[in-house]
CSV table of C-alpha atoms in Angstrom, one decimal:
chain,number,residue,atom,x,y,z
A,1,UNK,CA,0.1,0.0,0.0
A,2,UNK,CA,2.8,2.4,0.8
A,3,UNK,CA,4.3,1.7,-2.7
A,4,UNK,CA,1.1,2.3,-4.5
A,5,UNK,CA,0.7,5.6,-2.6
A,6,UNK,CA,4.2,6.7,-3.6
A,7,UNK,CA,3.6,5.9,-7.2
A,8,UNK,CA,0.3,7.9,-7.1
A,9,UNK,CA,2.1,10.7,-5.5
A,10,UNK,CA,4.8,10.8,-8.2
A,11,UNK,CA,2.2,10.6,-11.0
A,12,UNK,CA,0.6,13.8,-9.7
A,13,UNK,CA,3.9,15.7,-9.0
A,14,UNK,CA,5.2,18.6,-10.9
A,15,UNK,CA,8.2,16.4,-11.5
A,16,UNK,CA,6.3,14.3,-14.0
A,17,UNK,CA,5.5,15.1,-17.6
A,18,UNK,CA,2.9,13.6,-20.0
A,19,UNK,CA,4.3,12.2,-23.3
A,20,UNK,CA,2.0,10.3,-25.6
A,21,UNK,CA,-0.4,9.7,-22.7
A,22,UNK,CA,2.3,8.3,-20.5
A,23,UNK,CA,3.5,9.9,-17.3
A,24,UNK,CA,7.4,10.2,-17.4
A,25,UNK,CA,9.5,11.4,-14.5
A,26,UNK,CA,11.5,14.5,-15.3
A,27,UNK,CA,14.7,12.9,-14.1
A,28,UNK,CA,14.2,10.3,-17.1
A,29,UNK,CA,13.8,13.2,-19.5
A,30,UNK,CA,16.8,15.0,-18.3
A,31,UNK,CA,18.7,11.7,-18.6
A,32,UNK,CA,17.7,11.5,-22.2
A,33,UNK,CA,18.8,15.0,-22.8
A,34,UNK,CA,22.0,14.5,-20.9
A,35,UNK,CA,23.1,11.4,-22.9
A,36,UNK,CA,22.4,13.3,-26.2
A,37,UNK,CA,24.6,16.1,-25.1
A,38,UNK,CA,27.4,13.6,-24.2
A,39,UNK,CA,27.1,11.6,-27.4
A,40,UNK,CA,26.6,14.3,-30.0
A,41,UNK,CA,30.2,15.7,-30.1
A,42,UNK,CA,31.6,12.3,-30.6
A,43,UNK,CA,29.4,11.0,-33.4
A,44,UNK,CA,31.4,12.4,-36.3
A,45,UNK,CA,34.5,11.0,-34.7
A,46,UNK,CA,32.9,7.6,-34.5
A,47,UNK,CA,31.8,7.7,-38.1
A,48,UNK,CA,35.3,8.7,-39.2
A,49,UNK,CA,36.9,5.8,-37.3
A,50,UNK,CA,34.3,3.3,-38.6
A,51,UNK,CA,34.8,4.4,-42.2
A,52,UNK,CA,38.6,4.0,-42.0
A,53,UNK,CA,38.8,1.2,-39.4
A,54,UNK,CA,42.0,2.7,-38.4
A,55,UNK,CA,42.4,5.2,-35.5
A,56,UNK,CA,45.6,6.8,-36.8
A,57,UNK,CA,44.3,7.2,-40.3
A,58,UNK,CA,41.1,8.7,-39.1
A,59,UNK,CA,42.9,11.1,-36.9
A,60,UNK,CA,44.9,12.3,-39.8
A,61,UNK,CA,41.9,12.7,-42.0
A,62,UNK,CA,39.8,14.7,-39.4
A,63,UNK,CA,42.9,16.6,-38.3
A,64,UNK,CA,42.7,15.7,-34.6
A,65,UNK,CA,45.2,14.2,-32.3
A,66,UNK,CA,45.1,10.4,-32.2
A,67,UNK,CA,44.9,10.4,-28.4
A,68,UNK,CA,41.8,12.7,-28.6
A,69,UNK,CA,40.1,10.3,-31.0
A,70,UNK,CA,41.0,7.2,-29.0
A,71,UNK,CA,39.7,8.7,-25.8
A,72,UNK,CA,36.5,9.8,-27.4
A,73,UNK,CA,35.8,6.3,-28.7
A,74,UNK,CA,36.3,4.8,-25.3
A,75,UNK,CA,34.0,7.3,-23.7
A,76,UNK,CA,31.4,6.8,-26.3
A,77,UNK,CA,31.4,3.1,-25.6
A,78,UNK,CA,31.4,3.7,-21.9
A,79,UNK,CA,28.3,6.1,-22.2
A,80,UNK,CA,26.5,3.6,-24.4
A,81,UNK,CA,27.5,0.6,-22.2
A,82,UNK,CA,28.2,-1.3,-25.5
A,83,UNK,CA,31.4,-2.3,-27.3
A,84,UNK,CA,31.4,-0.7,-30.8
A,85,UNK,CA,34.8,-1.8,-32.0
A,86,UNK,CA,36.9,-4.9,-31.9
A,87,UNK,CA,40.5,-3.7,-31.5
A,88,UNK,CA,43.6,-5.1,-33.0
A,89,UNK,CA,46.3,-2.5,-32.2
A,90,UNK,CA,45.4,0.6,-34.1
A,91,UNK,CA,43.3,-1.3,-36.4
A,92,UNK,CA,39.7,-1.6,-35.4
A,93,UNK,CA,36.6,-3.3,-36.8
A,94,UNK,CA,32.9,-2.7,-36.0
A,95,UNK,CA,31.1,-5.1,-33.8
A,96,UNK,CA,27.5,-6.0,-34.8
A,97,UNK,CA,26.3,-3.3,-32.3
A,98,UNK,CA,28.8,-0.8,-33.9
A,99,UNK,CA,27.2,-1.5,-37.4
A,100,UNK,CA,23.8,-0.9,-36.1
A,101,UNK,CA,24.8,2.3,-34.4
A,102,UNK,CA,26.7,3.4,-37.6
A,103,UNK,CA,23.6,3.4,-39.7
A,104,UNK,CA,21.7,5.7,-37.5
A,105,UNK,CA,24.7,7.9,-36.9
A,106,UNK,CA,25.3,8.3,-40.7
A,107,UNK,CA,21.7,9.3,-41.2
A,108,UNK,CA,21.8,11.8,-38.3
A,109,UNK,CA,24.9,13.4,-39.6
A,110,UNK,CA,23.6,13.6,-43.1
A,111,UNK,CA,20.5,15.3,-41.8
A,112,UNK,CA,22.7,17.8,-39.9
A,113,UNK,CA,24.7,18.5,-43.1
A,114,UNK,CA,21.5,19.0,-45.1
A,115,UNK,CA,20.1,21.4,-42.6
A,116,UNK,CA,23.4,23.4,-42.6
A,117,UNK,CA,23.4,23.5,-46.4
A,118,UNK,CA,19.8,24.6,-46.3
A,119,UNK,CA,20.2,27.5,-43.9
A,120,UNK,CA,23.5,28.7,-45.7
A,121,UNK,CA,21.7,28.6,-49.0
A,122,UNK,CA,18.7,30.6,-47.5
A,123,UNK,CA,21.2,33.2,-46.2
A,124,UNK,CA,23.1,33.6,-49.4
A,125,UNK,CA,23.1,37.3,-50.6
A,126,UNK,CA,22.5,36.4,-54.2
A,127,UNK,CA,20.3,33.3,-54.1
A,128,UNK,CA,18.9,33.3,-50.5
A,129,UNK,CA,15.2,33.1,-49.5
A,130,UNK,CA,12.8,35.7,-48.0
A,131,UNK,CA,9.6,34.5,-46.3
A,132,UNK,CA,7.1,37.3,-47.1
A,133,UNK,CA,3.5,37.8,-46.0
A,134,UNK,CA,0.9,40.0,-47.5
A,135,UNK,CA,-2.9,40.7,-47.4
A,136,UNK,CA,-5.1,38.9,-49.9
A,137,UNK,CA,-6.1,42.2,-51.5
A,138,UNK,CA,-2.4,43.0,-52.4
A,139,UNK,CA,-1.9,39.6,-54.0
A,140,UNK,CA,-3.4,40.3,-57.5
A,141,UNK,CA,-1.4,43.4,-58.4
A,142,UNK,CA,0.7,45.2,-55.8
A,143,UNK,CA,2.9,42.3,-54.6
A,144,UNK,CA,3.7,40.9,-58.1
A,145,UNK,CA,4.7,44.5,-59.2
A,146,UNK,CA,7.0,44.8,-56.1
A,147,UNK,CA,8.7,41.4,-56.7
A,148,UNK,CA,9.2,42.1,-60.4
A,149,UNK,CA,10.9,45.4,-59.6
A,150,UNK,CA,13.0,43.9,-56.9
A,151,UNK,CA,14.1,40.9,-58.9
A,152,UNK,CA,15.4,43.2,-61.6
A,153,UNK,CA,18.3,43.9,-59.2
A,154,UNK,CA,18.2,40.6,-57.3
A,155,UNK,CA,17.2,38.1,-60.0
A,156,UNK,CA,18.1,34.9,-58.1
A,157,UNK,CA,16.6,35.7,-54.7
A,158,UNK,CA,13.8,33.3,-53.8
A,159,UNK,CA,10.6,34.0,-52.1
A,160,UNK,CA,8.2,32.0,-49.8
A,161,UNK,CA,4.9,33.9,-50.2
A,162,UNK,CA,2.1,33.7,-47.6
A,163,UNK,CA,-1.3,35.4,-48.1
A,164,UNK,CA,-3.4,35.9,-45.0
A,165,UNK,CA,-5.2,38.4,-42.9
A,166,UNK,CA,-3.2,40.8,-40.6
A,167,UNK,CA,-3.5,39.1,-37.2
A,168,UNK,CA,-2.6,35.7,-38.6
A,169,UNK,CA,0.5,37.1,-40.3
A,170,UNK,CA,1.6,38.8,-37.2
A,171,UNK,CA,1.3,35.5,-35.4
A,172,UNK,CA,3.5,33.8,-38.0
A,173,UNK,CA,5.9,36.6,-37.8
A,174,UNK,CA,6.3,36.0,-34.0
A,175,UNK,CA,6.7,32.4,-34.6
A,176,UNK,CA,9.6,32.9,-36.9
A,177,UNK,CA,7.8,31.7,-40.0
A,178,UNK,CA,7.9,35.0,-41.7
A,179,UNK,CA,10.7,37.6,-42.2
A,180,UNK,CA,8.4,40.5,-43.2
A,181,UNK,CA,4.8,41.2,-43.9
A,182,UNK,CA,2.7,43.9,-45.5
A,183,UNK,CA,-0.4,44.5,-43.4
A,184,UNK,CA,-3.1,46.8,-42.4
A,185,UNK,CA,-3.6,48.5,-40.0
A,186,UNK,CA,0.0,49.1,-39.2
A,187,UNK,CA,0.7,47.2,-36.0
A,188,UNK,CA,1.8,48.8,-32.8
A,189,UNK,CA,3.3,46.2,-30.5
A,190,UNK,CA,6.5,46.4,-28.3
A,191,UNK,CA,8.0,43.2,-30.0
A,192,UNK,CA,7.5,44.4,-33.6
A,193,UNK,CA,9.0,47.2,-35.8
A,194,UNK,CA,6.4,48.6,-38.2
A,195,UNK,CA,6.7,51.4,-40.8
A,196,UNK,CA,3.9,53.0,-42.7
A,197,UNK,CA,4.5,52.7,-46.4
A,198,UNK,CA,1.2,54.1,-48.1
A,199,UNK,CA,-2.5,54.6,-47.6
A,200,UNK,CA,-5.3,53.4,-49.8
A,201,UNK,CA,-8.7,55.0,-50.3
A,202,UNK,CA,-11.7,52.8,-49.5
A,203,UNK,CA,-14.9,52.9,-51.4
A,204,UNK,CA,-18.5,52.0,-50.7
A,205,UNK,CA,-19.3,49.2,-53.2
A,206,UNK,CA,-23.1,49.0,-54.0
A,207,UNK,CA,-25.0,46.9,-56.6
A,208,UNK,CA,-25.3,48.2,-60.0
A,209,UNK,CA,-29.1,48.6,-59.6
A,210,UNK,CA,-28.9,50.1,-56.2
A,211,UNK,CA,-30.7,53.3,-55.3
A,212,UNK,CA,-27.2,55.0,-54.8
A,213,UNK,CA,-25.5,53.7,-57.9
A,214,UNK,CA,-26.1,56.8,-59.9
A,215,UNK,CA,-24.0,58.7,-57.3
A,216,UNK,CA,-20.2,59.2,-57.6
A,217,UNK,CA,-19.6,60.3,-54.0
A,218,UNK,CA,-21.4,59.6,-50.8
A,219,UNK,CA,-21.2,60.4,-47.0
A,220,UNK,CA,-21.0,57.1,-45.1
A,221,UNK,CA,-23.8,58.2,-42.9
A,222,UNK,CA,-26.1,58.0,-45.9
A,223,UNK,CA,-25.7,54.2,-45.9
A,224,UNK,CA,-26.7,53.8,-42.2
A,225,UNK,CA,-29.8,51.9,-43.2
A,226,UNK,CA,-28.1,49.6,-45.6
A,227,UNK,CA,-27.3,45.9,-45.0
A,228,UNK,CA,-23.4,45.3,-45.1
A,229,UNK,CA,-21.3,42.4,-46.1
A,230,UNK,CA,-17.9,42.4,-44.4
A,231,UNK,CA,-14.8,40.5,-43.7
A,232,UNK,CA,-14.8,38.3,-40.5
A,233,UNK,CA,-13.7,39.7,-37.1
A,234,UNK,CA,-9.9,39.7,-36.9
A,235,UNK,CA,-9.4,41.1,-40.3
A,236,UNK,CA,-7.9,44.5,-40.5
A,237,UNK,CA,-10.6,45.7,-43.0
A,238,UNK,CA,-13.4,44.5,-40.6
A,239,UNK,CA,-11.9,46.7,-37.9
A,240,UNK,CA,-11.6,49.6,-40.3
A,241,UNK,CA,-15.2,49.2,-41.4
A,242,UNK,CA,-16.6,49.1,-37.9
A,243,UNK,CA,-14.6,52.2,-36.9
A,244,UNK,CA,-15.6,54.1,-39.9
A,245,UNK,CA,-19.3,53.3,-39.5
A,246,UNK,CA,-19.0,54.3,-35.7
A,247,UNK,CA,-17.4,57.6,-36.7
A,248,UNK,CA,-20.3,58.2,-39.2
A,249,UNK,CA,-22.8,57.6,-36.4
A,250,UNK,CA,-24.1,54.1,-36.8
A,251,UNK,CA,-23.3,50.4,-36.2
A,252,UNK,CA,-23.4,48.5,-39.5
A,253,UNK,CA,-26.1,45.8,-39.8
A,254,UNK,CA,-24.1,42.8,-41.2
A,255,UNK,CA,-25.7,40.0,-43.3
A,256,UNK,CA,-22.7,38.2,-44.5
A,257,UNK,CA,-19.0,37.8,-43.2
A,258,UNK,CA,-16.3,36.5,-45.5
A,259,UNK,CA,-12.7,35.9,-45.7
A,260,UNK,CA,-11.8,37.5,-49.1
A,261,UNK,CA,-12.6,40.9,-50.7
A,262,UNK,CA,-13.6,39.8,-54.2
A,263,UNK,CA,-16.0,37.3,-52.6
A,264,UNK,CA,-17.7,40.4,-50.9
A,265,UNK,CA,-17.8,42.1,-54.2
A,266,UNK,CA,-19.7,39.1,-55.6
A,267,UNK,CA,-22.1,39.2,-52.8
A,268,UNK,CA,-22.7,42.9,-53.4
A,269,UNK,CA,-23.3,42.1,-57.2
A,270,UNK,CA,-25.8,39.7,-56.2
A,271,UNK,CA,-27.7,42.3,-54.2
A,272,UNK,CA,-27.0,40.9,-50.8
A,273,UNK,CA,-25.5,44.1,-49.3
A,274,UNK,CA,-23.1,46.9,-49.6
A,275,UNK,CA,-19.4,46.9,-48.5
A,276,UNK,CA,-16.4,49.1,-47.8
A,277,UNK,CA,-13.5,47.9,-49.8
A,278,UNK,CA,-10.2,48.9,-51.2
A,279,UNK,CA,-10.2,49.3,-55.1
A,280,UNK,CA,-10.1,46.0,-57.2
A,281,UNK,CA,-7.2,45.0,-59.4
A,282,UNK,CA,-9.8,44.5,-62.2
A,283,UNK,CA,-13.2,46.3,-62.3
A,284,UNK,CA,-16.0,44.0,-61.3
A,285,UNK,CA,-19.2,43.9,-63.3
A,286,UNK,CA,-22.5,44.3,-61.5
A,287,UNK,CA,-21.2,46.8,-58.8
A,288,UNK,CA,-20.6,50.5,-58.6
A,289,UNK,CA,-17.8,51.9,-56.4
A,290,UNK,CA,-18.5,55.2,-54.6
A,291,UNK,CA,-15.9,57.6,-53.2
A,292,UNK,CA,-16.6,58.2,-49.5
A,293,UNK,CA,-16.2,61.9,-48.6
A,294,UNK,CA,-16.9,61.7,-44.9
A,295,UNK,CA,-15.4,60.4,-42.7
A,296,UNK,CA,-12.0,60.1,-44.4
A,297,UNK,CA,-12.1,56.4,-45.6
A,298,UNK,CA,-8.5,55.1,-46.0
A,299,UNK,CA,-6.6,52.2,-44.7
A,300,UNK,CA,-2.8,52.5,-44.0
A,301,UNK,CA,-0.5,49.8,-45.3
A,302,UNK,CA,2.7,49.2,-43.5
A,303,UNK,CA,5.6,46.7,-43.3
A,304,UNK,CA,6.3,44.9,-40.1
A,305,UNK,CA,9.1,42.7,-38.8
A,306,UNK,CA,10.1,41.1,-35.4
A,307,UNK,CA,12.2,43.6,-33.3
A,308,UNK,CA,15.7,42.4,-32.7
A,309,UNK,CA,15.5,39.5,-35.3
A,310,UNK,CA,18.7,39.4,-37.3
A,311,UNK,CA,18.3,39.7,-41.1
A,312,UNK,CA,19.9,37.5,-43.6
A,313,UNK,CA,21.5,39.5,-46.5
A,314,UNK,CA,18.5,38.8,-48.9
A,315,UNK,CA,15.9,39.9,-46.2
A,316,UNK,CA,17.9,43.0,-45.5
A,317,UNK,CA,18.0,43.8,-49.2
A,318,UNK,CA,14.2,43.4,-49.6
A,319,UNK,CA,13.5,45.3,-46.4
A,320,UNK,CA,15.5,48.3,-47.8
A,321,UNK,CA,13.6,48.0,-51.0
A,322,UNK,CA,10.2,48.1,-49.4
A,323,UNK,CA,11.1,51.1,-47.3
A,324,UNK,CA,12.2,52.9,-50.4
A,325,UNK,CA,8.6,52.5,-51.8
A,326,UNK,CA,7.2,54.7,-49.2
A,327,UNK,CA,4.4,56.8,-50.7
A,328,UNK,CA,4.4,54.8,-54.0
A,329,UNK,CA,3.6,51.3,-53.0
A,330,UNK,CA,-0.1,51.4,-54.2
A,331,UNK,CA,-1.9,52.5,-57.4
A,332,UNK,CA,-5.4,53.5,-56.7
């Protein structure tokens, strides 16, 4: 009974951790981490000796003292508790356990080499990679134009492109999955650096047969009785729409929420509501886009990156390029 209580106490202790549904004591986890730390520096030495089957020759090839190599192999076997080599003077041969271990070691070392090659390639000034995020509404025209201009001077720089709404891109920026992102509104957070690049006029989009369709300009308050279609909460344009309507003195009555601006234009064309949207890349039939005279209906576009995050040369070059486009990023 005493043993059962002790085991129950351990399973509930802060010194345990759940892994795949099993309770594992932290000392066991630390033991795993400890043996990896001890073994890792010796794996390349082991592979070199196993390849040559000669300690002196391996030491010469790896440019390390023979005594260092010999001691490393002895300690490796001691840590594993297994004989990896059968020794005949300075000549060695792998035991069955050694051959099994060698296969895994070679795969591990190859993966480390592949990872090193990949990060070096991504940081190469001429051929490196930039992970770049941007709003859906900038994907049809703005971003392709930016990339075309940038690659005229940096033709071999590669891009990993992510289209998403603002909050999701900021999350990926913080997770290290993006180097830079174009977003709106321009974020204001202590862990981010953000620079305003441009502003974009927003328009009230109405069906072509709507009572306001004959107008060219409108005060937003005149649409207070209309049904709106908007982006979902969390999207920058949704926040801007709510704020502008509030400034105009009303709360929008929302019939549909979507994830993409052109889908909203389709809903407007179908007569399902009106929407505040940035200009389309290509005019959409079935809708009329009205200039909003009051309140001032614009959205700011900015570039953001993680504060203190070191830039690779290609990321630094693209960042400088984006900052140089201040005031000429967009074409309304």
